[in-house]
C-alpha positions as semicolon CSV with decimal commas, in nm:
position;residue;x (nm);y (nm);z (nm)
1;M;2,438;1,485;-7,324
2;K;2,433;1,171;-7,540
3;A;2,110;1,034;-7,673
4;T;1,994;0,679;-7,590
5;Y;1,840;0,477;-7,873
6;V;1,590;0,209;-7,784
7;L;1,524;-0,018;-8,086
8;L;1,427;-0,382;-8,134
9;C;1,603;-0,431;-8,466
10;V;1,785;-0,149;-8,636
11;G;2,010;-0,074;-8,929
12;L;2,288;0,165;-8,852
13;V;2,479;0,378;-9,099
14;V;2,824;0,462;-8,978
15;L;2,874;0,837;-8,991
16;P;3,197;1,030;-8,982
17;A;3,315;1,092;-8,635
18;T;3,484;1,428;-8,684
19;I;3,384;1,772;-8,794
20;C;3,493;1,852;-9,151
21;Q;3,800;2,070;-9,145
22;S;4,057;2,198;-9,385
23;P;4,398;2,034;-9,376
24;A;4,549;2,335;-9,218
25;E;4,291;2,345;-8,941
26;R;4,308;1,967;-8,877
27;D;4,660;1,979;-8,734
28;S;4,566;2,192;-8,440
29;Y;4,193;2,121;-8,386
30;T;4,127;1,834;-8,140
31;E;3,758;1,863;-8,055
32;C;3,541;1,557;-8,134
33;T;3,167;1,524;-8,163
34;D;2,952;1,372;-7,888
35;G;3,029;1,003;-7,838
36;Y;3,396;1,035;-7,943
37;E;3,716;1,126;-7,772
38;W;4,055;1,243;-7,907
39;D;4,323;0,975;-7,937
40;V;4,662;1,145;-7,895
41;Q;4,855;0,853;-8,038
42;T;4,656;0,815;-8,356
43;Q;4,567;1,184;-8,370
44;L;4,212;1,077;-8,447
45;C;3,873;1,077;-8,276
46;R;3,793;0,737;-8,119
47;D;3,446;0,607;-8,033
48;I;3,361;0,588;-7,662
49;N;3,221;0,250;-7,547
50;E;2,946;0,375;-7,319
51;C;2,847;0,016;-7,229
52;E;3,177;-0,006;-7,042
53;T;3,209;0,349;-6,914
54;I;2,852;0,407;-6,795
55;Q;2,749;0,194;-6,496
56;Q;2,416;0,024;-6,557
57;A;2,366;0,200;-6,883
58;C;2,056;-0,018;-6,946
59;Q;1,804;-0,122;-6,680
60;G;1,584;-0,429;-6,630
61;E;1,585;-0,687;-6,905
62;M;1,753;-0,450;-7,156
63;K;2,101;-0,510;-7,284
64;C;2,353;-0,241;-7,381
65;F;2,491;-0,238;-7,738
66;N;2,767;0,010;-7,823
67;H;2,772;0,179;-8,166
68;Y;2,951;0,474;-8,323
69;G;2,886;0,785;-8,124
70;G;2,636;0,631;-7,888
71;Y;2,480;0,309;-7,752
72;L;2,152;0,121;-7,766
73;C;1,943;-0,045;-7,492
74;L;1,775;-0,339;-7,657
75;P;1,605;-0,657;-7,538
76;R;1,840;-0,949;-7,493
77;S;1,685;-1,123;-7,793
78;A;1,749;-0,824;-8,026
79;S;2,019;-0,834;-8,296
80;V;2,229;-0,545;-8,434
81;I;2,306;-0,545;-8,804
82;T;2,552;-0,286;-8,926
83;A;2,490;-0,125;-9,264
84;P;2,784;-0,083;-9,503
85;E;2,936;0,260;-9,532
86;P;2,825;0,467;-9,837
87;S;3,074;0,419;-10,117
88;S;3,045;0,787;-10,215
89;Q;3,166;0,905;-9,873
90;S;3,503;1,069;-9,925
91;E;3,553;1,207;-9,580
92;P;3,794;1,015;-9,371
93;S;3,620;0,800;-9,113
94;V;3,728;0,724;-8,766
95;P;3,878;0,377;-8,748
96;V;3,697;0,173;-8,477
97;E;3,784;-0,161;-8,330
98;S;3,496;-0,394;-8,415
99;N;3,507;-0,571;-8,079
100;E;3,440;-0,247;-7,900
101;A;3,183;-0,119;-8,142
102;F;2,954;-0,418;-8,178
103;N;2,922;-0,795;-8,160
104;P;2,900;-0,927;-8,516
105;C;2,716;-1,242;-8,384
106;P;2,354;-1,273;-8,272
107;V;2,267;-1,217;-7,910
108;G;2,378;-1,510;-7,699
109;Y;2,675;-1,581;-7,926
110;R;3,030;-1,456;-7,942
111;A;3,273;-1,442;-8,228
112;Q;3,537;-1,709;-8,241
113;G;3,740;-1,662;-8,556
114;E;3,495;-1,654;-8,839
115;S;3,232;-1,850;-8,643
116;C;2,981;-1,762;-8,376
117;V;2,969;-1,986;-8,068
118;D;2,709;-2,000;-7,793
119;I;2,773;-1,801;-7,478
120;D;2,720;-2,006;-7,159
121;E;2,554;-1,736;-6,953
122;C;2,520;-1,977;-6,659
123;E;2,889;-2,050;-6,636
124;L;2,985;-1,686;-6,689
125;D;2,727;-1,572;-6,435
126;L;2,558;-1,350;-6,693
127;H;2,211;-1,467;-6,592
128;D;1,959;-1,313;-6,358
129;C;1,816;-1,636;-6,206
130;Q;1,711;-1,624;-5,844
131;P;1,926;-1,805;-5,585
132;S;1,656;-2,068;-5,546
133;Q;1,653;-2,133;-5,924
134;E;1,886;-2,326;-6,148
135;C;2,032;-2,166;-6,458
136;I;2,001;-2,390;-6,763
137;N;2,206;-2,285;-7,067
138;T;2,035;-2,317;-7,403
139;V;2,138;-2,233;-7,757
140;G;2,168;-1,856;-7,776
141;T;2,019;-1,790;-7,437
142;Y;1,938;-1,951;-7,101
143;T;1,639;-2,038;-6,884
144;C;1,576;-2,028;-6,510
145;Q;1,418;-2,341;-6,374
146;C;1,328;-2,476;-6,032
147;P;1,511;-2,788;-5,914
148;D;1,324;-3,120;-5,895
149;G;1,091;-3,119;-5,599
150;Y;1,024;-2,743;-5,619
151;N;0,748;-2,534;-5,778
152;K;0,785;-2,174;-5,899
153;I;0,568;-1,940;-5,698
154;G;0,617;-1,584;-5,817
155;I;0,989;-1,556;-5,883
156;E;1,093;-1,796;-5,608
157;C;1,110;-2,178;-5,602
158;M;0,919;-2,334;-5,316
159;D;0,954;-2,691;-5,191
160;I;0,680;-2,932;-5,294
161;D;0,532;-3,126;-5,000
162;E;0,505;-3,463;-5,174
163;C;0,358;-3,617;-4,859
164;R;0,029;-3,445;-4,940
165;Y;-0,013;-3,678;-5,237
166;R;0,012;-3,998;-5,029
167;Y;0,299;-4,147;-5,224
168;C;0,400;-4,368;-4,928
169;Q;0,213;-4,672;-4,803
170;H;0,291;-4,608;-4,437
171;R;0,478;-4,291;-4,335
172;C;0,606;-4,003;-4,549
173;V;0,887;-3,769;-4,445
174;N;0,914;-3,448;-4,647
175;V;1,264;-3,307;-4,701
176;P;1,371;-3,002;-4,907
177;G;1,328;-3,091;-5,271
178;S;1,229;-3,450;-5,207
179;F;1,068;-3,695;-4,965
180;S;1,134;-4,035;-4,816
181;C;0,906;-4,321;-4,714
182;E;0,929;-4,508;-4,386
183;C;0,758;-4,826;-4,271
184;E;0,603;-4,926;-3,943
185;P;0,794;-5,171;-3,722
186;G;0,777;-5,519;-3,871
187;F;0,794;-5,391;-4,228
188;Q;1,064;-5,278;-4,467
189;L;1,064;-5,070;-4,786
190;A;1,005;-5,256;-5,108
191;G;1,214;-5,209;-5,418
192;N;1,003;-4,912;-5,529
193;N;1,095;-4,727;-5,205
194;R;0,729;-4,652;-5,143
195;S;0,551;-4,976;-5,058
196;C;0,612;-5,168;-4,736
197;V;0,652;-5,545;-4,722
198;D;0,640;-5,770;-4,419
199;V;0,966;-5,862;-4,251
200;N;1,006;-6,227;-4,149
201;E;1,155;-6,169;-3,808
202;C;1,187;-6,543;-3,751
203;E;1,448;-6,561;-4,029
204;M;1,625;-6,251;-3,901
205;G;1,709;-6,367;-3,551
206;A;1,389;-6,306;-3,354
207;P;1,459;-6,353;-2,980
208;C;1,221;-6,647;-2,936
209;Q;1,373;-6,913;-2,712
210;Q;1,196;-7,207;-2,872
211;R;0,944;-7,154;-3,153
212;C;0,886;-6,846;-3,370
213;Y;0,582;-6,784;-3,591
214;N;0,588;-6,492;-3,836
215;S;0,272;-6,289;-3,883
216;Y;0,186;-5,975;-4,078
217;G;0,395;-5,697;-3,935
218;T;0,510;-5,887;-3,628
219;F;0,593;-6,231;-3,491
220;L;0,485;-6,459;-3,209
221;C;0,693;-6,675;-2,976
222;R;0,557;-7,009;-2,867
223;C;0,693;-7,283;-2,645
224;D;0,721;-7,658;-2,678
225;Q;0,486;-7,884;-2,487
226;G;0,574;-7,877;-2,120
227;Y;0,676;-7,511;-2,118
228;D;0,497;-7,183;-2,052
229;L;0,576;-6,855;-2,227
230;G;0,747;-6,614;-1,989
231;P;0,622;-6,261;-1,910
232;D;0,868;-6,112;-2,159
233;G;0,696;-6,299;-2,444
234;F;1,023;-6,457;-2,559
235;S;1,152;-6,702;-2,297
236;C;1,004;-7,039;-2,207
237;N;0,973;-7,168;-1,850
238;D;0,937;-7,533;-1,757
239;I;0,596;-7,644;-1,627
240;D;0,611;-7,848;-1,307
241;E;0,335;-8,091;-1,396
242;C;0,387;-8,283;-1,072
243;S;0,271;-7,982;-0,869
244;Y;-0,062;-7,969;-1,049
245;S;-0,198;-8,309;-0,951
246;S;-0,116;-8,604;-0,729
247;F;-0,290;-8,842;-0,967
248;L;-0,049;-8,816;-1,255
249;C;0,151;-9,113;-1,132
250;Q;0,046;-9,415;-0,930
251;F;0,355;-9,393;-0,709
252;Q;0,580;-9,090;-0,764
253;C;0,599;-8,809;-1,017
254;V;0,939;-8,670;-1,122
255;N;0,947;-8,335;-1,300
256;E;1,190;-8,300;-1,590
257;P;1,258;-8,013;-1,835
258;G;0,953;-7,995;-2,060
259;R;0,798;-8,316;-1,929
260;F;0,748;-8,544;-1,632
261;S;0,796;-8,912;-1,566
262;C;0,658;-9,164;-1,324
263;V;0,874;-9,393;-1,116
264;C;0,790;-9,699;-0,912
265;P;0,930;-9,828;-0,583
266;E;1,174;-10,114;-0,565
267;G;1,014;-10,440;-0,661
268;Y;0,776;-10,274;-0,909
269;E;0,798;-10,188;-1,273
270;L;0,630;-9,915;-1,476
271;V;0,339;-10,024;-1,691
272;G;0,262;-9,770;-1,961
273;T;0,348;-9,420;-1,841
274;R;0,196;-9,396;-1,491
275;L;0,100;-9,734;-1,341
276;C;0,321;-9,957;-1,130
277;Q;0,306;-10,334;-1,139
278;D;0,467;-10,573;-0,896
279;V;0,765;-10,761;-1,033
280;N;0,716;-11,136;-0,986
281;E;1,071;-11,231;-0,896
282;C;0,966;-11,593;-0,871
283;E;0,872;-11,598;-1,241
284;T;1,157;-11,381;-1,366
285;G;1,418;-11,586;-1,180
286;T;1,559;-11,286;-0,997
287;H;1,499;-11,436;-0,650
288;Q;1,768;-11,565;-0,416
289;C;1,592;-11,875;-0,293
290;G;1,815;-12,179;-0,246
291;E;1,770;-12,553;-0,282
292;G;1,485;-12,689;-0,072
293;Q;1,313;-12,352;-0,072
294;A;1,013;-12,226;-0,259
295;C;0,980;-11,868;-0,388
296;V;0,668;-11,683;-0,282
297;N;0,601;-11,353;-0,459
298;V;0,473;-11,068;-0,243
299;H;0,411;-10,695;-0,304
300;G;0,743;-10,533;-0,388
301;G;0,952;-10,843;-0,325
302;H;0,948;-11,215;-0,254
303;Q;0,978;-11,465;0,030
304;C;1,175;-11,787;0,037
305;V;0,991;-12,065;0,229
306;N;1,075;-12,428;0,289
307;S;0,945;-12,653;0,022
308;N;0,831;-12,907;0,285
309;R;0,652;-12,724;0,563
310;C;0,489;-13,037;0,704
311;Q;0,574;-13,098;1,069
312;D;0,545;-13,428;1,250
313;P;0,308;-13,604;1,273
314;Y;0,201;-13,455;0,938
315;V;0,341;-13,591;0,618
316;Q;0,360;-13,414;0,281
317;V;0,134;-13,553;0,015
318;S;0,170;-13,270;-0,241
319;E;0,354;-12,943;-0,284
320;N;0,142;-12,746;-0,036
321;R;-0,066;-13,017;0,142
322;C;0,010;-13,212;0,455
323;I;-0,210;-13,481;0,619
324;C;-0,205;-13,644;0,955
325;P;-0,257;-14,022;0,905
326;A;-0,536;-14,173;1,117
327;V;-0,310;-14,461;1,209
328;K;-0,105;-14,225;1,422
329;P;-0,259;-14,187;1,767
330;E;-0,146;-13,825;1,795
331;C;-0,349;-13,734;1,490
332;R;-0,678;-13,810;1,665
333;D;-0,720;-13,454;1,800
334;L;-0,551;-13,271;1,513
335;P;-0,698;-13,143;1,185
336;F;-0,683;-13,410;0,922
337;S;-0,511;-13,190;0,663
338;I;-0,321;-12,864;0,644
339;V;-0,302;-12,674;0,313
340;H;-0,041;-12,392;0,287
341;R;-0,136;-12,075;0,103
342;Y;0,042;-11,738;0,065
343;M;-0,080;-11,388;-0,008
344;S;0,026;-11,025;0,041
345;I;-0,159;-10,706;0,110
346;T;-0,048;-10,342;0,127
347;S;-0,032;-10,128;0,435
348;E;-0,315;-9,896;0,531
349;R;-0,564;-10,092;0,330
350;S;-0,918;-9,966;0,377
351;V;-1,123;-10,169;0,625
352;P;-1,325;-10,375;0,652
353;S;-1,185;-10,549;0,347
354;D;-1,242;-10,896;0,206
355;I;-0,902;-11,046;0,146
356;F;-0,933;-11,426;0,111
357;Q;-1,215;-11,672;0,034
358;I;-1,214;-12,027;0,177
359;Q;-1,381;-12,297;-0,031
360;A;-1,449;-12,655;0,070
361;T;-1,303;-12,901;-0,181
362;S;-1,504;-13,204;-0,074
363;V;-1,844;-13,217;0,093
364;Y;-2,006;-13,518;0,261
365;P;-2,379;-13,565;0,213
366;G;-2,570;-13,420;0,503
367;A;-2,257;-13,271;0,656
368;Y;-2,262;-12,932;0,819
369;N;-1,956;-12,711;0,772
370;S;-1,843;-12,424;0,992
371;F;-1,543;-12,191;0,961
372;R;-1,329;-12,023;1,224
373;I;-0,989;-11,871;1,285
374;R;-0,803;-12,141;1,476
375;S;-0,482;-11,943;1,546
376;G;-0,258;-11,656;1,432
377;D;-0,489;-11,362;1,505
378;D;-0,393;-11,263;1,855
379;N;-0,492;-10,894;1,807
380;D;-0,823;-10,961;1,638
381;D;-0,710;-10,796;1,315
382;F;-0,926;-11,039;1,111
383;Y;-1,261;-11,216;1,133
384;I;-1,447;-11,486;0,937
385;R;-1,772;-11,419;0,759
386;Q;-1,939;-11,744;0,647
387;I;-2,100;-11,717;0,310
388;N;-2,272;-12,056;0,289
389;N;-2,223;-12,419;0,390
390;I;-1,914;-12,460;0,175
391;S;-1,742;-12,121;0,173
392;A;-1,640;-11,831;0,395
393;M;-1,453;-11,502;0,363
394;L;-1,154;-11,383;0,564
395;V;-1,207;-11,014;0,638
396;L;-0,942;-10,758;0,742
397;A;-1,098;-10,578;1,032
398;K;-0,826;-10,328;1,120
399;A;-0,580;-10,121;0,918
400;V;-0,238;-10,281;0,941
401;T;0,106;-10,143;0,862
402;G;0,391;-10,342;0,714
403;P;0,625;-10,488;0,661
404;K;0,464;-10,762;0,865
405;E;0,375;-11,132;0,832
406;Y;0,071;-11,315;0,968
407;V;0,041;-11,696;0,972
408;I;-0,331;-11,764;1,022
409;D;-0,485;-12,108;1,052
410;L;-0,834;-12,105;0,901
411;E;-1,023;-12,418;1,009
412;M;-1,325;-12,581;0,847
413;V;-1,507;-12,824;1,079
414;S;-1,739;-13,078;0,912
415;V;-2,006;-13,255;1,122
416;S;-2,227;-13,534;0,983
417;P;-2,510;-13,625;1,223
418;L;-2,614;-13,910;1,003
419;V;-2,303;-14,111;1,058
420;N;-2,191;-13,940;1,375
421;Y;-1,881;-13,817;1,202
422;Q;-1,669;-13,504;1,265
423;T;-1,353;-13,394;1,094
424;S;-1,161;-13,073;1,032
425;S;-0,907;-12,931;0,791
426;V;-0,687;-12,623;0,812
427;L;-0,580;-12,370;0,554
428;R;-0,259;-12,215;0,684
429;L;-0,252;-11,872;0,525
430;S;0,068;-11,667;0,534
431;V;-0,027;-11,298;0,491
432;Y;0,259;-11,060;0,406
433;V;0,182;-10,695;0,470
434;G;0,389;-10,485;0,233
435;P;0,464;-10,108;0,211
436;H;0,202;-9,837;0,202
437;A;-0,038;-9,859;-0,087
438;F;0,017;-9,611;-0,377
C-alpha cells in the first residue's frame, strides 16, 4: 500500500527507485519498490503516476501532485519545489519524464517552453463553480461569481427582486437576473428606462374628431361651437339649434352643420342675424310700376296705383288730394275733398288694434268735428274711436287674414253753428292685409 503525503509546501529529495543489486543480479531481477513499475523496453523501473491511475486520488479542494514513488494531495494554491539530487549519489537513478513527475510551474500555470503561462480553468472546465455561477479566470487561479442581478445564498446564486427597491416610477416587472419598468397608459419610459413621461396623444393621432387637448396622462376631445361631444367621447354631433327655441329667428330658422341661420320670406331682408325687415321696392327701384302709376310699398311687396285717382266731378289738386269745386252742382252733396292714403297690416294681428289716426288739418272757430266710417267696411271689421274734436283713431276690431285689400272712406264732418255752416272731407284709406305676422 502506497503512502499519501499531505503537505502545504514541501521539498522533495529524489531517491533511487530500485533496490541496490550487483551487476550479475541486475540482469535477471525485475522487482521494483512501491510506486514504481518495471519498464521492459528500458529495462528500468519507471515511476507510476498515481494522479492518472487512481480515480479521485484527492478529495474536496485538494489537488493531486505526482512525485517519485508516490503522490501528494495539496491545496490548489500549494507549490511543489523539487530539490536537486545529491551529488555524492553514485547509484543509478531511474530516469523520469518531468511532465509526468511534476509541474515545474506554480499552481494555475503550465509550462510552455521555458515560460509558465496561466491555465484558463474556466475554458478547460477545471473549475468547480455551481451551474448558477459564472467562472471568472484570474491570474493563476479562478473565481466563481454570480451573474449581474443575482446574489449568492449559500453556494447557489439566487435572483435579486429589484422591484422591492422601487426603482420604477410606475410599474416594475421582475425577470431572472434583471427587471424592466412599465408605465401606465398615457405615459412612456424616459431615457433612463425608469421614469415615466407624459405622452402627447394629440400629436400622436388621438381619435378626436375636432379638437384635442392633452392633459397629464390622458387627453380630452372637445367640439367646435355648434356641436356636442358624442357618447364615445371622440366624435362630434351637430346641435339642431332650431329645435331648442322658436324665438331664435323672427321668421324661419334653418339648421346648418355647426350653426344655424335665419331666413326671411319674399319681400323681406335679414337685418342683423335674426330680424326681418320689409324691402321697400318703391325706394330701391325694384318695382314694376309703369308710367302713370305710383308705387305703394306694402308688407312683403308693393302695389302699383294710378297716379291720378280723382274721379269726376273731383279734380286733382296735388299728388294725393282731390277736391270737388263748389261751382259744380253735383258737388253740393259730396265731401269737399278726398285725400288718398295707403297702409298695410299683417294677417292675424291681435285685436282690438289701433291702426290709423285721423287728424284735422284745418279747424274753423267754433266748429264741431265728428268722425265716421263712410264706406268700405261692410263686415264691420273696423270702428272709429274719436279722441278729441280734431282727431280720431281707426281701430281693427276683428282678426283679418290676407292677402286682402280694404278701401275705407273715413269722413270728418265739420259743423259751425255760428255761421250755419257744414262741410265734410274724406280720407280714402287703402289697407293691404299681408301674410301672417312672424
